[in-house]
Amino acid sequence: MKRLLIGIGNPDRGDDAAGWEVAGLVTSWDVSRLTAGSLSLIDLWQVDDEVVIVDAMKSGAPVGTVVRIDAIAQGLPRGAFSSTHAFGPAAVVELARTMGRLPRSLMVYGIEAAHMEHGAAMSREVVASVSAVARELQDA
Amino acid sequence: MRTHQSSERQVKNMPNERREIAVDYLARVEGEGAMYLKIDGEEVTDLQFNIFEPPRFYEAFLRGRYFAEAPDITARICGICPVAYQTSAVNAMENAAGMFIGGQIRELRRLLYFGEWIESHTLHVYMLHAPDFLGYPSAIEMAADLPDAVTNALRLKKLGNSIMTIVGGREIHPVNVRVGGFYRSPTRRELQSLVEELEWSLETAEATVSLVAGFDFPDFEMDYEFVALHHPDEYAITDGRIISSSGLDIDPTQWPEYFEETHVEWSNALHANIIGGGSYYVGPMARFALNGDQLSPRAKAAAAGVGLVPGESNPFKSIIVRAVEIVHACEESLAIINGYEPPDPSFVDVEPRSVVGHGASEAPRGLLYHRYEVDEAGLIADAQIVPPTSQNQRSIEEDLRQFVKGRTHLDDETLQWQLEQAIRNYDPCISCATHFLDLTVERVQDA
């Protein structure tokens, strides 16, 4: 059984770096980072693991908003956690649920993004939320 | 399992019927794109395959960067096929330096590339395209009915990831590739650790060929101009000459003399054409048509076993060809590992020259061409990257235009389903091409 923090995103695409950045700040969890090809996500955990996923999201909420979803208790809104690669993180979590391969606990943190252009820096609001989420997880 | 095709509903075919089918966001493709189709009776009067993912301006971004940075920068274009970008980039830079690198370094490059083929093809065959044939909205619903198939797919894909991790340093955007070779040669023991899983994968890939060959395929043939790399001694992947079904046989350095890129207003990705010759088709079907006799023995046997012969021109059967190429990739990977001698040093020094370099390789989706102009300081003065999906855009549009004929009696939902399936025949990587899917079919009734 391990405590695993998975940061998802692309460090070169503006606010899409949020998950990566959180994973880089937290030292009290095992950490993995995923860019694309999120199907690999399902291979990262075992069924008895405690897992947290941090990803940028686009839900229409104010930029920097943090949502926490207990993915064991409820499905993920597919549109919010999308990917330019056909199997996004929400689809992988639902695939794992169908196949009985979800970990023991799975919390998904979403940080509302403003822009994800190649080469852009993170928004000020997202930077602040990255710090807050990292502190929360570090102390968890 | 659900059988979408068997529940096809027909609409009354009205002589003056016009309709539009619009898909604003195409699912189960890599990246963001759309399709718009306007049908008047039996004729398609307007058709646009629209790649709207923003252009990435990678070519501009490369200008002014040191030539040795090209493989790492271009690997970022795509998370599914970074090895293709790296390989075409190093080929071009080594070509610019007047070098060709063979031996065990080339064998390692082939092994790394096979890892990418296994990963990318498995993802497409099982998770993206099979649901079309079996009538599922996605692999998630398919997994409920066919858990063993999806479990095998995940394991097969993981093997591809493992090859990329061991040879490339990590599974996404590998970091071990450099102009001239590799930063570090993997040890024999590291590669031997892949053997047991490769042997399982080889058998699973053969079973995959049988599985997908049993799908129902629409009766549809096209007369394609196939274009692929060709190597005299092997089923080309990392390098070779560019050949076509009509007899083209050129060195990659001659690409600009025979091919051109043009802009169409409805797509953010450039279209590629044969100069004076129109559209062409790159990818597994093209490779199999032109080089099928060079497949590994078990891949060749797997194809023959299901009646698949080089020259197959039903694009829906590309799913079988991809499965055959997984067999080939596994068998060849085993051969490379069994004959492996770690290259020492792991790279050859490459000195830049003020010259233009050209490189091509066979990405999972087809021919990927790079051209770089390097100055005397080794800085990139100009870059051109032509991904396979850009090259296939016109063929995709021509397939859709032909496919609709004789199927206009189908209701919009069924027609849209089949058209999306036809697009997925190409495993389009829109993220690559923009550097670019949403589907609209419009049927308008006369007042």
GROMACS .gro file of N, CA, C and O in nm, chain B residues 367-428:
model
  248
  507LEU      N    1   0.440   0.826  -4.289
  507LEU     CA    2   0.564   0.897  -4.318
  507LEU      C    3   0.571   1.033  -4.246
  507LEU      O    4   0.479   1.113  -4.255
  508LEU      N    5   0.680   1.057  -4.180
  508LEU     CA    6   0.702   1.185  -4.112
  508LEU      C    7   0.830   1.245  -4.167
  508LEU      O    8   0.938   1.188  -4.150
  509TYR      N    9   0.816   1.360  -4.232
  509TYR     CA   10   0.930   1.424  -4.298
  509TYR      C   11   0.974   1.550  -4.224
  509TYR      O   12   0.889   1.631  -4.184
  510HIS      N   13   1.104   1.565  -4.205
  510HIS     CA   14   1.160   1.688  -4.146
  510HIS      C   15   1.266   1.745  -4.241
  510HIS      O   16   1.342   1.669  -4.304
  511ARG      N   17   1.273   1.877  -4.245
  511ARG     CA   18   1.381   1.944  -4.319
  511ARG      C   19   1.433   2.060  -4.233
  511ARG      O   20   1.354   2.137  -4.178
  512TYR      N   21   1.563   2.068  -4.219
  512TYR     CA   22   1.623   2.177  -4.141
  512TYR      C   23   1.733   2.244  -4.221
  512TYR      O   24   1.816   2.175  -4.283
  513GLU      N   25   1.734   2.376  -4.214
  513GLU     CA   26   1.846   2.451  -4.268
  513GLU      C   27   1.931   2.493  -4.149
  513GLU      O   28   1.881   2.559  -4.057
  514VAL      N   29   2.055   2.452  -4.147
  514VAL     CA   30   2.144   2.480  -4.033
  514VAL      C   31   2.252   2.577  -4.080
  514VAL      O   32   2.306   2.562  -4.190
  515ASP      N   33   2.285   2.678  -3.997
  515ASP     CA   34   2.388   2.773  -4.038
  515ASP      C   35   2.526   2.729  -3.988
  515ASP      O   36   2.539   2.627  -3.921
  516GLU      N   37   2.627   2.811  -4.015
  516GLU     CA   38   2.765   2.771  -3.984
  516GLU      C   39   2.790   2.758  -3.834
  516GLU      O   40   2.879   2.686  -3.791
  517ALA      N   41   2.707   2.826  -3.752
  517ALA     CA   42   2.722   2.814  -3.606
  517ALA      C   43   2.643   2.696  -3.550
  517ALA      O   44   2.642   2.673  -3.429
  518GLY      N   45   2.578   2.621  -3.637
  518GLY     CA   46   2.499   2.507  -3.591
  518GLY      C   47   2.359   2.546  -3.547
  518GLY      O   48   2.290   2.467  -3.482
  519LEU      N   49   2.319   2.672  -3.578
  519LEU     CA   50   2.185   2.715  -3.539
  519LEU      C   51   2.085   2.687  -3.651
  519LEU      O   52   2.119   2.696  -3.770
  520ILE      N   53   1.962   2.654  -3.613
  520ILE     CA   54   1.858   2.621  -3.711
  520ILE      C   55   1.805   2.751  -3.771
  520ILE      O   56   1.753   2.837  -3.700
  521ALA      N   57   1.822   2.767  -3.903
  521ALA     CA   58   1.776   2.888  -3.970
  521ALA      C   59   1.634   2.870  -4.024
  521ALA      O   60   1.559   2.967  -4.035
  522ASP      N   61   1.596   2.748  -4.055
  522ASP     CA   62   1.462   2.722  -4.108
  522ASP      C   63   1.427   2.575  -4.081
  522ASP      O   64   1.516   2.490  -4.078
  523ALA      N   65   1.298   2.549  -4.058
  523ALA     CA   66   1.254   2.412  -4.029
  523ALA      C   67   1.121   2.385  -4.098
  523ALA      O   68   1.038   2.475  -4.111
  524GLN      N   69   1.104   2.263  -4.142
  524GLN     CA   70   0.975   2.219  -4.199
  524GLN      C   71   0.945   2.080  -4.146
  524GLN      O   72   1.030   1.991  -4.151
  525ILE      N   73   0.825   2.063  -4.088
  525ILE     CA   74   0.783   1.935  -4.032
  525ILE      C   75   0.651   1.897  -4.096
  525ILE      O   76   0.555   1.973  -4.090
  526VAL      N   77   0.647   1.780  -4.161
  526VAL     CA   78   0.525   1.738  -4.231
  526VAL      C   79   0.476   1.607  -4.170
  526VAL      O   80   0.526   1.499  -4.203
  527PRO      N   81   0.378   1.615  -4.076
  527PRO     CA   82   0.329   1.494  -4.009
  527PRO      C   83   0.236   1.413  -4.099
  527PRO      O   84   0.178   1.465  -4.194
  528PRO      N   85   0.220   1.283  -4.065
  528PRO     CA   86   0.137   1.196  -4.149
  528PRO      C   87  -0.009   1.242  -4.162
  528PRO      O   88  -0.068   1.232  -4.269
  529THR      N   89  -0.070   1.289  -4.053
  529THR     CA   90  -0.211   1.328  -4.062
  529THR      C   91  -0.232   1.444  -4.158
  529THR      O   92  -0.333   1.451  -4.228
  530SER      N   93  -0.136   1.536  -4.165
  530SER     CA   94  -0.146   1.643  -4.265
  530SER      C   95  -0.148   1.583  -4.405
  530SER      O   96  -0.225   1.625  -4.491
  531GLN      N   97  -0.062   1.486  -4.426
  531GLN     CA   98  -0.052   1.426  -4.559
  531GLN      C   99  -0.179   1.348  -4.595
  531GLN      O  100  -0.213   1.336  -4.712
  532ASN      N  101  -0.248   1.294  -4.493
  532ASN     CA  102  -0.366   1.211  -4.521
  532ASN      C  103  -0.497   1.290  -4.527
  532ASN      O  104  -0.602   1.233  -4.556
  533GLN      N  105  -0.493   1.421  -4.501
  533GLN     CA  106  -0.620   1.497  -4.493
  533GLN      C  107  -0.702   1.486  -4.621
  533GLN      O  108  -0.823   1.468  -4.618
  534ARG      N  109  -0.637   1.498  -4.735
  534ARG     CA  110  -0.714   1.492  -4.861
  534ARG      C  111  -0.770   1.352  -4.883
  534ARG      O  112  -0.882   1.335  -4.930
  535SER      N  113  -0.694   1.250  -4.850
  535SER     CA  114  -0.745   1.112  -4.864
  535SER      C  115  -0.864   1.090  -4.773
  535SER      O  116  -0.962   1.023  -4.809
  536ILE      N  117  -0.858   1.147  -4.651
  536ILE     CA  118  -0.971   1.133  -4.557
  536ILE      C  119  -1.095   1.196  -4.620
  536ILE      O  120  -1.204   1.137  -4.622
  537GLU      N  121  -1.081   1.317  -4.673
  537GLU     CA  122  -1.195   1.385  -4.734
  537GLU      C  123  -1.248   1.306  -4.855
  537GLU      O  124  -1.369   1.294  -4.874
  538GLU      N  125  -1.158   1.251  -4.934
  538GLU     CA  126  -1.201   1.174  -5.052
  538GLU      C  127  -1.271   1.045  -5.011
  538GLU      O  128  -1.370   1.003  -5.072
  539ASP      N  129  -1.222   0.981  -4.904
  539ASP     CA  130  -1.290   0.861  -4.851
  539ASP      C  131  -1.433   0.895  -4.811
  539ASP      O  132  -1.529   0.823  -4.843
  540LEU      N  133  -1.448   1.006  -4.735
  540LEU     CA  134  -1.581   1.042  -4.685
  540LEU      C  135  -1.675   1.072  -4.801
  540LEU      O  136  -1.792   1.030  -4.801
  541ARG      N  137  -1.623   1.143  -4.901
  541ARG     CA  138  -1.705   1.180  -5.016
  541ARG      C  139  -1.757   1.054  -5.087
  541ARG      O  140  -1.873   1.045  -5.123
  542GLN      N  141  -1.669   0.956  -5.104
  542GLN     CA  142  -1.708   0.832  -5.172
  542GLN      C  143  -1.795   0.744  -5.082
  542GLN      O  144  -1.888   0.677  -5.129
  543PHE      N  145  -1.762   0.743  -4.955
  543PHE     CA  146  -1.831   0.654  -4.862
  543PHE      C  147  -1.979   0.689  -4.849
  543PHE      O  148  -2.064   0.602  -4.831
  544VAL      N  149  -2.010   0.818  -4.859
  544VAL     CA  150  -2.149   0.861  -4.844
  544VAL      C  151  -2.236   0.809  -4.958
  544VAL      O  152  -2.354   0.775  -4.938
  545LYS      N  153  -2.175   0.799  -5.077
  545LYS     CA  154  -2.252   0.750  -5.193
  545LYS      C  155  -2.306   0.610  -5.165
  545LYS      O  156  -2.233   0.522  -5.122
  546GLY      N  157  -2.432   0.591  -5.188
  546GLY     CA  158  -2.494   0.461  -5.162
  546GLY      C  159  -2.535   0.443  -5.018
  546GLY      O  160  -2.589   0.340  -4.979
  547ARG      N  161  -2.504   0.544  -4.932
  547ARG     CA  162  -2.541   0.532  -4.790
  547ARG      C  163  -2.626   0.650  -4.744
  547ARG      O  164  -2.649   0.667  -4.624
  548THR      N  165  -2.672   0.729  -4.839
  548THR     CA  166  -2.751   0.846  -4.800
  548THR      C  167  -2.888   0.807  -4.745
  548THR      O  168  -2.956   0.889  -4.685
  549HIS      N  169  -2.928   0.679  -4.764
  549HIS     CA  170  -3.055   0.633  -4.709
  549HIS      C  171  -3.048   0.614  -4.558
  549HIS      O  172  -3.150   0.598  -4.491
  550LEU      N  173  -2.925   0.614  -4.505
  550LEU     CA  174  -2.911   0.592  -4.361
  550LEU      C  175  -2.952   0.716  -4.284
  550LEU      O  176  -2.933   0.829  -4.331
  551ASP      N  177  -3.006   0.697  -4.163
  551ASP     CA  178  -3.043   0.814  -4.083
  551ASP      C  179  -2.916   0.884  -4.035
  551ASP      O  180  -2.807   0.827  -4.039
  552ASP      N  181  -2.932   1.007  -3.989
  552ASP     CA  182  -2.815   1.088  -3.955
  552ASP      C  183  -2.727   1.023  -3.850
  552ASP      O  184  -2.605   1.026  -3.860
  553GLU      N  185  -2.789   0.963  -3.750
  553GLU     CA  186  -2.709   0.904  -3.642
  553GLU      C  187  -2.620   0.792  -3.693
  553GLU      O  188  -2.501   0.785  -3.662
  554THR      N  189  -2.679   0.703  -3.776
  554THR     CA  190  -2.603   0.590  -3.829
  554THR      C  191  -2.497   0.638  -3.925
  554THR      O  192  -2.381   0.591  -3.922
  555LEU      N  193  -2.534   0.733  -4.010
  555LEU     CA  194  -2.438   0.785  -4.107
  555LEU      C  195  -2.322   0.853  -4.037
  555LEU      O  196  -2.205   0.831  -4.071
  556GLN      N  197  -2.354   0.932  -3.936
  556GLN     CA  198  -2.247   1.000  -3.863
  556GLN      C  199  -2.153   0.900  -3.797
  556GLN      O  200  -2.031   0.914  -3.801
  557TRP      N  201  -2.212   0.795  -3.736
  557TRP     CA  202  -2.131   0.690  -3.672
  557TRP      C  203  -2.031   0.632  -3.772
  557TRP      O  204  -1.912   0.617  -3.745
  558GLN      N  205  -2.084   0.596  -3.892
  558GLN     CA  206  -1.998   0.530  -3.991
  558GLN      C  207  -1.893   0.626  -4.047
  558GLN      O  208  -1.781   0.587  -4.078
  559LEU      N  209  -1.929   0.754  -4.059
  559LEU     CA  210  -1.833   0.851  -4.110
  559LEU      C  211  -1.720   0.874  -4.009
  559LEU      O  212  -1.603   0.885  -4.047
  560GLU      N  213  -1.757   0.880  -3.884
  560GLU     CA  214  -1.653   0.896  -3.782
  560GLU      C  215  -1.560   0.775  -3.781
  560GLU      O  216  -1.438   0.788  -3.765
  561GLN      N  217  -1.621   0.657  -3.799
  561GLN     CA  218  -1.540   0.534  -3.806
  561GLN      C  219  -1.443   0.542  -3.923
  561GLN      O  220  -1.327   0.503  -3.912
  562ALA      N  221  -1.492   0.599  -4.037
  562ALA     CA  222  -1.407   0.612  -4.156
  562ALA      C  223  -1.290   0.706  -4.130
  562ALA      O  224  -1.178   0.682  -4.176
  563ILE      N  225  -1.314   0.810  -4.051
  563ILE     CA  226  -1.205   0.901  -4.016
  563ILE      C  227  -1.105   0.829  -3.927
  563ILE      O  228  -0.984   0.840  -3.944
  564ARG      N  229  -1.157   0.750  -3.831
  564ARG     CA  230  -1.066   0.681  -3.739
  564ARG      C  231  -0.984   0.573  -3.809
  564ARG      O  232  -0.885   0.525  -3.753
  565ASN      N  233  -1.024   0.534  -3.933
  565ASN     CA  234  -0.939   0.441  -4.008
  565ASN      C  235  -0.796   0.493  -4.018
  565ASN      O  236  -0.702   0.417  -4.032
  566TYR      N  237  -0.784   0.624  -4.014
  566TYR     CA  238  -0.653   0.688  -4.030
  566TYR      C  239  -0.582   0.711  -3.898
  566TYR      O  240  -0.471   0.761  -3.897
  567ASP      N  241  -0.649   0.679  -3.786
  567ASP     CA  242  -0.588   0.709  -3.656
  567ASP      C  243  -0.531   0.850  -3.657
  567ASP      O  244  -0.414   0.871  -3.624
  568PRO      N  245  -0.613   0.948  -3.699
  568PRO     CA  246  -0.555   1.082  -3.717
  568PRO      C  247  -0.500   1.140  -3.587
  568PRO      O  248  -0.563   1.130  -3.482
   0.00000   0.00000   0.00000
